[in-house]
PDB file of C-alpha atoms in Angstrom:
ATOM      1  CA  UNK A   5     -43.314 260.422  26.848  1.00 44.00           C
ATOM      2  CA  UNK A   6     -40.885 263.880  25.766  1.00 48.00           C
ATOM      3  CA  UNK A   7     -37.851 264.146  27.422  1.00 53.00           C
ATOM      4  CA  UNK A   8     -37.448 267.845  29.103  1.00 52.00           C
ATOM      5  CA  UNK A   9     -34.463 269.818  27.965  1.00 50.00           C
ATOM      6  CA  UNK A  10     -32.494 270.322  31.166  1.00 59.00           C
ATOM      7  CA  UNK A  11     -30.018 273.443  31.106  1.00 63.00           C
ATOM      8  CA  UNK A  12     -27.395 271.203  33.307  1.00 68.00           C
ATOM      9  CA  UNK A  13     -27.421 268.278  30.171  1.00 76.00           C
ATOM     10  CA  UNK A  14     -27.125 270.588  26.832  1.00 86.00           C
ATOM     11  CA  UNK A  15     -23.909 269.010  26.288  1.00 89.00           C
ATOM     12  CA  UNK A  16     -25.090 266.173  26.280  1.00 88.00           C
ATOM     13  CA  UNK A  17     -28.151 267.151  23.858  1.00 90.00           C
ATOM     14  CA  UNK A  18     -25.672 268.452  21.080  1.00 90.00           C
ATOM     15  CA  UNK A  19     -23.603 265.304  21.300  1.00 89.00           C
ATOM     16  CA  UNK A  20     -26.832 263.552  21.095  1.00 91.00           C
ATOM     17  CA  UNK A  21     -27.637 265.826  18.218  1.00 91.00           C
ATOM     18  CA  UNK A  22     -24.121 264.978  15.996  1.00 90.00           C
ATOM     19  CA  UNK A  23     -24.474 261.147  17.127  1.00 91.00           C
ATOM     20  CA  UNK A  24     -27.872 261.203  15.544  1.00 91.00           C
ATOM     21  CA  UNK A  25     -27.152 263.504  12.344  1.00 90.00           C
ATOM     22  CA  UNK A  26     -23.991 260.520  11.902  1.00 91.00           C
ATOM     23  CA  UNK A  27     -25.758 258.200  11.710  1.00 90.00           C
ATOM     24  CA  UNK A  28     -28.327 259.423   9.665  1.00 89.00           C
ATOM     25  CA  UNK A  29     -25.173 259.638   7.014  1.00 88.00           C
ATOM     26  CA  UNK A  30     -23.758 256.603   8.011  1.00 88.00           C
ATOM     27  CA  UNK A  31     -27.098 254.046   7.375  1.00 87.00           C
ATOM     28  CA  UNK A  32     -29.179 256.205   5.110  1.00 86.00           C
ATOM     29  CA  UNK A  33     -32.693 255.059   5.178  1.00 82.00           C
ATOM     30  CA  UNK A  34     -32.123 252.376   7.607  1.00 87.00           C
ATOM     31  CA  UNK A  35     -32.276 255.084  10.324  1.00 89.00           C
ATOM     32  CA  UNK A  36     -35.235 256.744  11.412  1.00 87.00           C
ATOM     33  CA  UNK A  37     -36.406 259.156  13.320  1.00 86.00           C
ATOM     34  CA  UNK A  38     -39.609 257.942  15.197  1.00 83.00           C
ATOM     35  CA  UNK A  39     -39.908 261.275  17.841  1.00 82.00           C
ATOM     36  CA  UNK A  40     -37.817 263.638  17.648  1.00 82.00           C
ATOM     37  CA  UNK A  41     -38.564 265.636  20.905  1.00 82.00           C
ATOM     38  CA  UNK A  42     -38.571 262.659  22.954  1.00 83.00           C
ATOM     39  CA  UNK A  43     -35.161 261.507  21.397  1.00 87.00           C
ATOM     40  CA  UNK A  44     -36.638 257.897  20.465  1.00 89.00           C
ATOM     41  CA  UNK A  45     -34.824 256.497  16.956  1.00 90.00           C
ATOM     42  CA  UNK A  46     -34.900 252.751  15.643  1.00 89.00           C
ATOM     43  CA  UNK A  47     -32.711 251.804  12.864  1.00 91.00           C
ATOM     44  CA  UNK A  48     -33.292 248.269  11.165  1.00 88.00           C
ATOM     45  CA  UNK A  49     -30.040 246.110  10.963  1.00 90.00           C
ATOM     46  CA  UNK A  50     -29.336 242.902   8.561  1.00 86.00           C
ATOM     47  CA  UNK A  51     -27.095 240.843   7.970  1.00 78.00           C
ATOM     48  CA  UNK A  52     -26.996 240.307   5.100  1.00 68.00           C
ATOM     49  CA  UNK A  53     -25.571 237.166   4.263  1.00 62.00           C
ATOM     50  CA  UNK A  54     -26.581 234.807   1.416  1.00 56.00           C
ATOM     51  CA  UNK A  55     -30.136 233.288   1.554  1.00 54.00           C
ATOM     52  CA  UNK A  56     -29.548 233.129   5.729  1.00 58.00           C
ATOM     53  CA  UNK A  57     -31.060 236.857   5.824  1.00 73.00           C
ATOM     54  CA  UNK A  58     -31.637 237.959   9.676  1.00 81.00           C
ATOM     55  CA  UNK A  59     -32.731 241.453  11.200  1.00 86.00           C
ATOM     56  CA  UNK A  60     -33.469 242.963  14.115  1.00 88.00           C
ATOM     57  CA  UNK A  61     -35.077 246.523  14.960  1.00 89.00           C
ATOM     58  CA  UNK A  62     -33.162 248.682  17.477  1.00 91.00           C
ATOM     59  CA  UNK A  63     -35.023 251.320  18.916  1.00 89.00           C
ATOM     60  CA  UNK A  64     -33.584 253.505  21.183  1.00 90.00           C
ATOM     61  CA  UNK A  65     -34.687 256.592  23.769  1.00 90.00           C
ATOM     62  CA  UNK A  66     -31.858 258.690  24.923  1.00 91.00           C
ATOM     63  CA  UNK A  67     -32.164 259.773  28.052  1.00 89.00           C
ATOM     64  CA  UNK A  68     -31.200 264.253  28.940  1.00 89.00           C
ATOM     65  CA  UNK A  69     -28.000 262.791  30.960  1.00 89.00           C
ATOM     66  CA  UNK A  70     -26.957 260.388  27.629  1.00 91.00           C
ATOM     67  CA  UNK A  71     -24.230 259.533  26.916  1.00 90.00           C
ATOM     68  CA  UNK A  72     -22.243 261.442  30.102  1.00 89.00           C
ATOM     69  CA  UNK A  73     -24.091 259.576  32.869  1.00 86.00           C
ATOM     70  CA  UNK A  74     -26.893 257.280  31.476  1.00 85.00           C
ATOM     71  CA  UNK A  75     -27.074 254.926  28.804  1.00 87.00           C
ATOM     72  CA  UNK A  76     -30.029 254.732  26.014  1.00 90.00           C
ATOM     73  CA  UNK A  77     -33.378 253.027  27.105  1.00 89.00           C
ATOM     74  CA  UNK A  78     -33.375 250.191  24.135  1.00 87.00           C
ATOM     75  CA  UNK A  79     -35.892 247.486  22.635  1.00 85.00           C
ATOM     76  CA  UNK A  80     -35.006 245.003  20.137  1.00 87.00           C
ATOM     77  CA  UNK A  81     -37.952 244.061  17.895  1.00 82.00           C
ATOM     78  CA  UNK A  82     -36.549 239.918  16.136  1.00 81.00           C
ATOM     79  CA  UNK A  83     -38.802 236.861  15.593  1.00 74.00           C
ATOM     80  CA  UNK A  84     -36.440 234.932  16.619  1.00 79.00           C
ATOM     81  CA  UNK A  85     -34.149 236.812  19.524  1.00 80.00           C
ATOM     82  CA  UNK A  86     -35.394 234.698  22.685  1.00 77.00           C
ATOM     83  CA  UNK A  87     -34.021 232.630  25.354  1.00 76.00           C
ATOM     84  CA  UNK A  88     -30.313 232.283  25.682  1.00 81.00           C
ATOM     85  CA  UNK A  89     -29.733 234.308  22.418  1.00 83.00           C
ATOM     86  CA  UNK A  90     -31.487 237.411  23.939  1.00 81.00           C
ATOM     87  CA  UNK A  91     -29.257 237.413  27.302  1.00 82.00           C
ATOM     88  CA  UNK A  92     -26.182 236.448  25.109  1.00 87.00           C
ATOM     89  CA  UNK A  93     -26.576 239.326  23.281  1.00 89.00           C
ATOM     90  CA  UNK A  94     -27.798 242.118  25.910  1.00 86.00           C
ATOM     91  CA  UNK A  95     -24.930 240.892  28.069  1.00 86.00           C
ATOM     92  CA  UNK A  96     -22.632 242.078  24.422  1.00 90.00           C
ATOM     93  CA  UNK A  97     -24.180 245.268  24.480  1.00 90.00           C
ATOM     94  CA  UNK A  98     -23.727 245.623  28.376  1.00 87.00           C
ATOM     95  CA  UNK A  99     -20.244 245.147  28.109  1.00 87.00           C
ATOM     96  CA  UNK A 100     -19.896 247.939  24.982  1.00 89.00           C
ATOM     97  CA  UNK A 101     -21.576 249.955  27.007  1.00 88.00           C
ATOM     98  CA  UNK A 102     -19.174 249.570  30.449  1.00 85.00           C
ATOM     99  CA  UNK A 103     -16.313 250.068  28.041  1.00 88.00           C
ATOM    100  CA  UNK A 104     -17.388 253.309  26.507  1.00 87.00           C
ATOM    101  CA  UNK A 105     -19.360 254.959  29.685  1.00 85.00           C
ATOM    102  CA  UNK A 106     -19.561 258.944  28.833  1.00 87.00           C
ATOM    103  CA  UNK A 107     -19.140 258.304  25.220  1.00 89.00           C
ATOM    104  CA  UNK A 108     -21.632 258.035  22.275  1.00 90.00           C
ATOM    105  CA  UNK A 109     -21.932 253.931  21.937  1.00 90.00           C
ATOM    106  CA  UNK A 110     -25.039 253.563  19.300  1.00 93.00           C
ATOM    107  CA  UNK A 111     -22.585 253.560  16.125  1.00 92.00           C
ATOM    108  CA  UNK A 112     -21.067 250.563  18.646  1.00 92.00           C
ATOM    109  CA  UNK A 113     -24.629 248.787  19.700  1.00 93.00           C
ATOM    110  CA  UNK A 114     -25.975 248.782  16.325  1.00 93.00           C
ATOM    111  CA  UNK A 115     -22.771 247.086  14.568  1.00 91.00           C
ATOM    112  CA  UNK A 116     -22.572 244.869  17.843  1.00 93.00           C
ATOM    113  CA  UNK A 117     -25.962 243.152  16.735  1.00 92.00           C
ATOM    114  CA  UNK A 118     -25.319 242.995  13.462  1.00 90.00           C
ATOM    115  CA  UNK A 119     -21.856 241.207  14.524  1.00 90.00           C
ATOM    116  CA  UNK A 120     -24.213 238.865  16.237  1.00 91.00           C
ATOM    117  CA  UNK A 121     -26.936 238.395  13.386  1.00 89.00           C
ATOM    118  CA  UNK A 122     -24.061 237.559  11.203  1.00 87.00           C
ATOM    119  CA  UNK A 123     -22.600 234.775  13.416  1.00 87.00           C
ATOM    120  CA  UNK A 124     -26.542 233.231  14.386  1.00 84.00           C
ATOM    121  CA  UNK A 125     -26.757 232.941  10.484  1.00 81.00           C
ATOM    122  CA  UNK A 126     -23.850 231.306   9.844  1.00 78.00           C
ATOM    123  CA  UNK A 127     -24.194 228.538  12.698  1.00 71.00           C
ATOM    124  CA  UNK A 128     -27.006 226.540  10.835  1.00 55.00           C
ATOM    125  CA  UNK A 129     -27.394 223.878  14.251  1.00 50.00           C
ATOM    126  CA  UNK A 130     -28.647 227.063  16.229  1.00 45.00           C
ATOM    127  CA  UNK A 131     -31.977 226.451  17.983  1.00 40.00           C
ATOM    128  CA  UNK A 132     -35.171 228.638  16.654  1.00 39.00           C
ATOM    129  CA  UNK A 133     -37.915 229.781  17.816  1.00 35.00           C
ATOM    130  CA  UNK A 134     -40.888 231.061  16.615  1.00 34.00           C
ATOM    131  CA  UNK A 135     -42.781 234.380  17.630  1.00 34.00           C
ATOM    132  CA  UNK A 136     -41.403 237.780  18.632  1.00 32.00           C
ATOM    133  CA  UNK A 137     -39.610 238.772  22.351  1.00 31.00           C
ATOM    134  CA  UNK A 138     -38.767 242.840  23.015  1.00 34.00           C
ATOM    135  CA  UNK A 139     -35.991 242.988  25.011  1.00 33.00           C
ATOM    136  CA  UNK A 140     -35.459 245.874  27.376  1.00 33.00           C
ATOM    137  CA  UNK A 141     -33.627 247.658  29.662  1.00 32.00           C
ATOM    138  CA  UNK A 142     -33.870 250.354  31.207  1.00 29.00           C
ATOM    139  CA  UNK A 143     -31.264 250.359  34.116  1.00 30.00           C
ATOM    140  CA  UNK A 144     -27.583 251.589  34.427  1.00 30.00           C
ATOM    141  CA  UNK A 145     -25.439 249.538  33.874  1.00 24.00           C
ATOM    142  CA  UNK A 146     -22.950 248.516  36.920  1.00 30.00           C
ATOM    143  CA  UNK A 147     -19.822 250.540  35.824  1.00 31.00           C
ATOM    144  CA  UNK A 148     -17.673 248.063  37.837  1.00 30.00           C
ATOM    145  CA  UNK A 149     -18.829 245.065  36.419  1.00 30.00           C
ATOM    146  CA  UNK A 150     -15.611 242.903  35.169  1.00 32.00           C
ATOM    147  CA  UNK A 151     -15.174 243.497  31.433  1.00 33.00           C
ATOM    148  CA  UNK A 152     -14.414 240.005  29.471  1.00 32.00           C
ATOM    149  CA  UNK A 153     -11.820 239.264  26.391  1.00 32.00           C
ATOM    150  CA  UNK A 154     -13.922 240.030  23.732  1.00 30.00           C
ATOM    151  CA  UNK A 155     -12.366 241.442  20.791  1.00 31.00           C
ATOM    152  CA  UNK A 156     -14.306 244.799  20.573  1.00 29.00           C
ATOM    153  CA  UNK A 157     -13.688 247.114  17.162  1.00 31.00           C
ATOM    154  CA  UNK A 158     -10.255 249.026  17.029  1.00 32.00           C
ATOM    155  CA  UNK A 159     -12.455 252.266  16.731  1.00 28.00           C
ATOM    156  CA  UNK A 160     -13.634 252.181  20.437  1.00 29.00           C
ATOM    157  CA  UNK A 161     -10.297 251.970  21.487  1.00 29.00           C
ATOM    158  CA  UNK A 162      -8.696 254.439  19.688  1.00 29.00           C
ATOM    159  CA  UNK A 163     -11.203 257.067  20.560  1.00 31.00           C
ATOM    160  CA  UNK A 164     -10.952 256.631  23.894  1.00 30.00           C
ATOM    161  CA  UNK A 165      -7.064 257.055  23.947  1.00 34.00           C
ATOM    162  CA  UNK A 166      -8.020 260.401  22.106  1.00 35.00           C
ATOM    163  CA  UNK A 167      -6.244 264.009  22.592  1.00 36.00           C
ATOM    164  CA  UNK A 168      -7.514 267.069  21.459  1.00 34.00           C
ATOM    165  CA  UNK A 169      -4.901 269.473  20.174  1.00 37.00           C
ATOM    166  CA  UNK A 170      -5.495 272.657  18.295  1.00 35.00           C
ATOM    167  CA  UNK A 171      -2.142 272.374  16.259  1.00 35.00           C
ATOM    168  CA  UNK A 172       0.875 275.180  15.898  1.00 33.00           C
ATOM    169  CA  UNK A 173       0.856 275.288  12.176  1.00 40.00           C
ATOM    170  CA  UNK A 174       4.163 276.411  11.489  1.00 40.00           C
ATOM    171  CA  UNK A 175       5.777 272.499  10.536  1.00 41.00           C
ATOM    172  CA  UNK A 176       8.672 273.104   8.654  1.00 40.00           C
ATOM    173  CA  UNK A 177       9.395 269.967   7.880  1.00 45.00           C
ATOM    174  CA  UNK A 178       5.718 268.185   7.017  1.00 59.00           C
ATOM    175  CA  UNK A 179       6.782 267.567   3.034  1.00 73.00           C
ATOM    176  CA  UNK A 180       4.917 268.705  -0.345  1.00 84.00           C
ATOM    177  CA  UNK A 181       1.648 269.653  -0.669  1.00 89.00           C
ATOM    178  CA  UNK A 182      -0.938 266.737   0.175  1.00 92.00           C
ATOM    179  CA  UNK A 183      -3.030 266.233  -3.418  1.00 94.00           C
ATOM    180  CA  UNK A 184      -6.643 266.993  -3.030  1.00 95.00           C
ATOM    181  CA  UNK A 185      -9.804 265.317  -4.102  1.00 94.00           C
ATOM    182  CA  UNK A 186     -13.082 267.408  -4.782  1.00 95.00           C
ATOM    183  CA  UNK A 187     -16.304 265.431  -4.502  1.00 93.00           C
ATOM    184  CA  UNK A 188     -19.822 265.416  -5.476  1.00 92.00           C
ATOM    185  CA  UNK A 189     -21.382 268.614  -5.676  1.00 94.00           C
ATOM    186  CA  UNK A 190     -25.148 268.744  -3.405  1.00 94.00           C
ATOM    187  CA  UNK A 191     -27.310 271.701  -4.484  1.00 94.00           C
ATOM    188  CA  UNK A 192     -30.581 272.444  -2.115  1.00 93.00           C
ATOM    189  CA  UNK A 193     -32.267 275.749  -2.650  1.00 91.00           C
ATOM    190  CA  UNK A 194     -29.880 277.538  -4.418  1.00 90.00           C
ATOM    191  CA  UNK A 195     -27.234 276.713  -1.638  1.00 93.00           C
ATOM    192  CA  UNK A 196     -24.231 274.341  -2.959  1.00 94.00           C
ATOM    193  CA  UNK A 197     -21.811 271.856  -0.926  1.00 95.00           C
ATOM    194  CA  UNK A 198     -18.986 270.486  -2.288  1.00 95.00           C
ATOM    195  CA  UNK A 199     -16.197 268.066  -0.192  1.00 96.00           C
ATOM    196  CA  UNK A 200     -12.597 268.178  -0.161  1.00 96.00           C
ATOM    197  CA  UNK A 201     -10.009 265.557   0.725  1.00 96.00           C
ATOM    198  CA  UNK A 202      -7.125 265.635   1.263  1.00 95.00           C
ATOM    199  CA  UNK A 203      -4.649 262.910   3.031  1.00 95.00           C
ATOM    200  CA  UNK A 204      -2.382 264.129   6.342  1.00 94.00           C
ATOM    201  CA  UNK A 205       0.012 263.432   8.482  1.00 92.00           C
ATOM    202  CA  UNK A 206       1.593 266.096  10.319  1.00 90.00           C
ATOM    203  CA  UNK A 207      -0.283 269.733  11.769  1.00 87.00           C
ATOM    204  CA  UNK A 208       1.817 271.830   8.959  1.00 90.00           C
ATOM    205  CA  UNK A 209       0.192 269.702   5.976  1.00 92.00           C
ATOM    206  CA  UNK A 210      -3.190 271.089   6.814  1.00 93.00           C
ATOM    207  CA  UNK A 211      -1.999 274.721   6.531  1.00 92.00           C
ATOM    208  CA  UNK A 212      -0.430 273.381   2.902  1.00 93.00           C
ATOM    209  CA  UNK A 213      -4.028 271.796   2.241  1.00 94.00           C
ATOM    210  CA  UNK A 214      -5.953 275.020   3.250  1.00 94.00           C
ATOM    211  CA  UNK A 215      -3.506 277.704   1.161  1.00 93.00           C
ATOM    212  CA  UNK A 216      -4.139 275.591  -1.686  1.00 94.00           C
ATOM    213  CA  UNK A 217      -7.672 275.628  -1.787  1.00 94.00           C
ATOM    214  CA  UNK A 218      -8.080 279.296  -1.292  1.00 93.00           C
ATOM    215  CA  UNK A 219      -5.525 279.788  -3.888  1.00 93.00           C
ATOM    216  CA  UNK A 220      -8.832 278.805  -5.891  1.00 92.00           C
ATOM    217  CA  UNK A 221     -11.307 281.739  -6.117  1.00 92.00           C
ATOM    218  CA  UNK A 222     -13.978 279.762  -6.473  1.00 93.00           C
ATOM    219  CA  UNK A 223     -13.244 277.782  -3.053  1.00 93.00           C
ATOM    220  CA  UNK A 224     -11.916 281.192  -1.353  1.00 92.00           C
ATOM    221  CA  UNK A 225     -15.403 282.546  -2.185  1.00 91.00           C
ATOM    222  CA  UNK A 226     -17.857 280.106  -0.611  1.00 90.00           C
ATOM    223  CA  UNK A 227     -19.558 281.442   2.395  1.00 91.00           C
ATOM    224  CA  UNK A 228     -18.095 278.595   4.628  1.00 92.00           C
ATOM    225  CA  UNK A 229     -15.306 276.332   4.491  1.00 94.00           C
ATOM    226  CA  UNK A 230     -15.901 273.898   7.416  1.00 94.00           C
ATOM    227  CA  UNK A 231     -13.098 271.555   7.950  1.00 95.00           C
ATOM    228  CA  UNK A 232     -12.052 268.692  10.241  1.00 94.00           C
ATOM    229  CA  UNK A 233      -9.319 266.316  10.500  1.00 94.00           C
ATOM    230  CA  UNK A 234      -7.752 263.710  12.146  1.00 93.00           C
ATOM    231  CA  UNK A 235      -3.684 263.063  12.321  1.00 92.00           C
ATOM    232  CA  UNK A 236      -3.063 259.521  14.161  1.00 89.00           C
ATOM    233  CA  UNK A 237       0.536 259.491  16.001  1.00 87.00           C
ATOM    234  CA  UNK A 238       2.246 256.243  16.392  1.00 85.00           C
ATOM    235  CA  UNK A 239       4.769 257.436  19.190  1.00 83.00           C
ATOM    236  CA  UNK A 240       1.743 258.540  21.237  1.00 81.00           C
ATOM    237  CA  UNK A 241      -0.803 256.029  20.520  1.00 81.00           C
ATOM    238  CA  UNK A 242      -3.024 259.015  19.678  1.00 84.00           C
ATOM    239  CA  UNK A 243      -5.247 261.462  18.012  1.00 87.00           C
ATOM    240  CA  UNK A 244      -4.415 264.953  16.895  1.00 90.00           C
ATOM    241  CA  UNK A 245      -7.507 266.390  15.618  1.00 89.00           C
ATOM    242  CA  UNK A 246      -9.348 269.703  15.289  1.00 90.00           C
ATOM    243  CA  UNK A 247     -12.062 271.182  13.417  1.00 90.00           C
ATOM    244  CA  UNK A 248     -13.358 274.775  11.961  1.00 90.00           C
ATOM    245  CA  UNK A 249     -16.616 276.128  11.523  1.00 89.00           C
ATOM    246  CA  UNK A 250     -15.572 278.782   9.753  1.00 89.00           C
ATOM    247  CA  UNK A 251     -19.117 280.672  10.552  1.00 86.00           C
ATOM    248  CA  UNK A 252     -21.238 278.163  10.278  1.00 88.00           C
ATOM    249  CA  UNK A 253     -21.980 277.481  14.345  1.00 84.00           C
ATOM    250  CA  UNK A 254     -21.613 273.944  15.283  1.00 85.00           C
ATOM    251  CA  UNK A 255     -20.397 272.328  12.049  1.00 89.00           C
ATOM    252  CA  UNK A 256     -16.904 271.920  12.351  1.00 89.00           C
ATOM    253  CA  UNK A 257     -17.685 269.749  15.439  1.00 88.00           C
ATOM    254  CA  UNK A 258     -20.089 267.862  13.527  1.00 88.00           C
ATOM    255  CA  UNK A 259     -18.004 267.356  10.828  1.00 92.00           C
ATOM    256  CA  UNK A 260     -15.204 265.573  13.583  1.00 90.00           C
ATOM    257  CA  UNK A 261     -17.557 263.903  14.814  1.00 89.00           C
ATOM    258  CA  UNK A 262     -18.719 261.807  11.760  1.00 90.00           C
ATOM    259  CA  UNK A 263     -14.782 261.363  11.364  1.00 90.00           C
ATOM    260  CA  UNK A 264     -14.314 260.016  14.716  1.00 87.00           C
ATOM    261  CA  UNK A 265     -17.641 257.676  14.470  1.00 87.00           C
ATOM    262  CA  UNK A 266     -15.984 256.468  10.807  1.00 87.00           C
ATOM    263  CA  UNK A 267     -12.862 256.220  12.763  1.00 87.00           C
ATOM    264  CA  UNK A 268     -10.867 257.691   9.938  1.00 91.00           C
ATOM    265  CA  UNK A 269      -7.007 258.262  10.119  1.00 92.00           C
ATOM    266  CA  UNK A 270      -4.819 260.877   8.507  1.00 94.00           C
ATOM    267  CA  UNK A 271      -7.400 262.468   6.405  1.00 95.00           C
ATOM    268  CA  UNK A 272      -9.041 265.964   6.324  1.00 96.00           C
ATOM    269  CA  UNK A 273     -12.207 266.558   4.968  1.00 97.00           C
ATOM    270  CA  UNK A 274     -12.999 270.314   4.206  1.00 97.00           C
ATOM    271  CA  UNK A 275     -16.834 271.034   2.976  1.00 96.00           C
ATOM    272  CA  UNK A 276     -17.221 274.243   0.590  1.00 95.00           C
ATOM    273  CA  UNK A 277     -21.053 276.130   1.706  1.00 94.00           C
ATOM    274  CA  UNK A 278     -22.018 278.898  -1.629  1.00 93.00           C
ATOM    275  CA  UNK A 279     -25.054 280.104   0.332  1.00 90.00           C
ATOM    276  CA  UNK A 280     -28.187 281.134  -1.957  1.00 88.00           C
ATOM    277  CA  UNK A 281     -30.239 283.644   0.497  1.00 87.00           C
ATOM    278  CA  UNK A 282     -32.453 280.651   1.581  1.00 88.00           C
ATOM    279  CA  UNK A 283     -31.888 279.410   5.329  1.00 88.00           C
ATOM    280  CA  UNK A 284     -32.081 275.513   5.126  1.00 88.00           C
ATOM    281  CA  UNK A 285     -31.898 275.472   8.986  1.00 86.00           C
ATOM    282  CA  UNK A 286     -31.259 271.872   9.883  1.00 85.00           C
ATOM    283  CA  UNK A 287     -31.198 270.342   6.382  1.00 89.00           C
ATOM    284  CA  UNK A 288     -27.498 272.195   6.502  1.00 90.00           C
ATOM    285  CA  UNK A 289     -25.916 269.548   8.412  1.00 90.00           C
ATOM    286  CA  UNK A 290     -26.985 266.795   7.058  1.00 91.00           C
ATOM    287  CA  UNK A 291     -25.475 268.482   3.689  1.00 93.00           C
ATOM    288  CA  UNK A 292     -22.604 268.752   5.072  1.00 94.00           C
ATOM    289  CA  UNK A 293     -22.024 265.428   6.618  1.00 92.00           C
ATOM    290  CA  UNK A 294     -23.837 263.916   3.402  1.00 92.00           C
ATOM    291  CA  UNK A 295     -20.967 265.583   1.219  1.00 93.00           C
ATOM    292  CA  UNK A 296     -17.796 264.373   3.419  1.00 94.00           C
ATOM    293  CA  UNK A 297     -19.242 260.803   3.693  1.00 93.00           C
ATOM    294  CA  UNK A 298     -19.418 260.400   0.175  1.00 92.00           C
ATOM    295  CA  UNK A 299     -16.025 261.247  -0.875  1.00 94.00           C
ATOM    296  CA  UNK A 300     -14.365 259.582   2.233  1.00 93.00           C
ATOM    297  CA  UNK A 301     -16.402 256.207   0.159  1.00 92.00           C
ATOM    298  CA  UNK A 302     -15.319 257.380  -2.907  1.00 92.00           C
ATOM    299  CA  UNK A 303     -11.192 257.387  -2.167  1.00 91.00           C
ATOM    300  CA  UNK A 304     -11.330 254.252   0.201  1.00 90.00           C
ATOM    301  CA  UNK A 305     -11.182 256.020   4.013  1.00 89.00           C
ATOM    302  CA  UNK A 306     -14.475 254.536   4.963  1.00 82.00           C
ATOM    303  CA  UNK A 307     -16.633 251.582   3.270  1.00 76.00           C
ATOM    304  CA  UNK A 308     -20.368 252.665   1.256  1.00 67.00           C
ATOM    305  CA  UNK A 309     -23.345 251.641   3.340  1.00 60.00           C
ATOM    306  CA  UNK A 310     -23.899 248.116   1.198  1.00 59.00           C
ATOM    307  CA  UNK A 311     -20.222 247.330   2.284  1.00 59.00           C
ATOM    308  CA  UNK A 312     -20.924 248.021   6.372  1.00 54.00           C
ATOM    309  CA  UNK A 313     -24.222 246.047   6.370  1.00 51.00           C
ATOM    310  CA  UNK A 314     -21.980 242.824   4.010  1.00 54.00           C
ATOM    311  CA  UNK A 315     -18.691 243.724   6.251  1.00 54.00           C
ATOM    312  CA  UNK A 316     -20.386 244.058   9.979  1.00 50.00           C
ATOM    313  CA  UNK A 317     -18.721 245.741  12.933  1.00 44.00           C
ATOM    314  CA  UNK A 318     -16.407 243.081  14.241  1.00 40.00           C
ATOM    315  CA  UNK A 319     -14.112 242.845  11.234  1.00 38.00           C
ATOM    316  CA  UNK A 320     -14.279 246.929  10.309  1.00 41.00           C
ATOM    317  CA  UNK A 321     -10.789 248.248  10.860  1.00 41.00           C
ATOM    318  CA  UNK A 322      -9.369 251.913  11.475  1.00 46.00           C
ATOM    319  CA  UNK A 323      -9.042 253.292   8.011  1.00 52.00           C
ATOM    320  CA  UNK A 324      -6.481 255.624   6.136  1.00 59.00           C
ATOM    321  CA  UNK A 325      -5.641 256.219   2.315  1.00 59.00           C
ATOM    322  CA  UNK A 326      -6.805 252.999   0.117  1.00 47.00           C
ATOM    323  CA  UNK A 327      -3.635 252.007  -1.719  1.00 42.00           C
ATOM    324  CA  UNK A 328      -3.954 252.796  -5.218  1.00 41.00           C
TER     325      UNK A 328
END
C-alpha cells in the first residue's frame, strides 16, 4: 500500500518529514524506516529496568492527512500484551491523540508506551499470558470524547500554548552576551557541520549571539548558518521562537521542530555548514539534527538516548540549562 501524494496535503507531508527526522535523531537505531514511500515506520520500545525488561514494537503508517486530520494507523507487537492490558494501552494512546488533534504525536505515543512498560515491570503481581497479539486501530478517534485526568508530559501542554513570533531584535536591556558553546564536528563527503549553543532568555540576546558568532571568520565563512531558538515567557505562559534557513531550504524549520519535540527552552542552536562540493541530499538534514541534538545532550538540555530510555516519558520535564 503506497500513500498517494495529494497536493492538498503538502503541509502534512512536510510535517511528517520533519517529525521522522527528529525521531530518527532522538532514538537512533531504535527507529526504523520500513517503507518510506508508503510512510511506514517502526520503533522498538523498551523499559530497560533491571532484570524485568519488557519490549514492544510500535509500527505506524502515516496517512496523507496526518497530522492535520487523521491519527497514525498503528500496530503494537508484544508477546505479553493482551486482554485488559491491551485495552488500557489503547485508551491511553487515544487520550494522547484527543489531547493533541492536529499536532505531531509520535514522540508522545512512544513515551506513553514506554511508561506503560515501566508500570507493568514494576507490578510483579500483574498477570502475564503467553502468546502474541497485534493491537491495531484504523479509525479516527472521536474528538468529542471526554478526557480523563491522567497526567501527560509537560511538553504537550507547552506546545499547545506556543506562540510563533518573529521578534524585533533591537532590545536594549537584554544584558550581557550569552556564552557560546561549540559542539562536535560531523564531516561527510567534504561537507562539514558544527553546532553552536547559547542560553537565551530574551529576543535581543539572539542577535547578540549571532553577532558574536559572525565575529569568528571561520563561522562567518560558512556556506550556511542555520539556527533556531525557543524562549519561554513566564508572564504569557507561551514560547517566543523562530528559525532561519540561511539558504539551506527548510533546514531552520526542521531544526526548530527538533527543539519542540525535545521540549527544550531558553536555548538557541546554530548549525554551521561548510559545503564541500558534493550534494548530500536528505543526509544534510540528518547531520544538522544530529549535530544539534549532540550539543543539547552535552550541555544538559535533553537526556541522551540511553538516559531517555531509562527515564521513560512520564517523568520527562521541560529542560532549561543544567545547573553548574
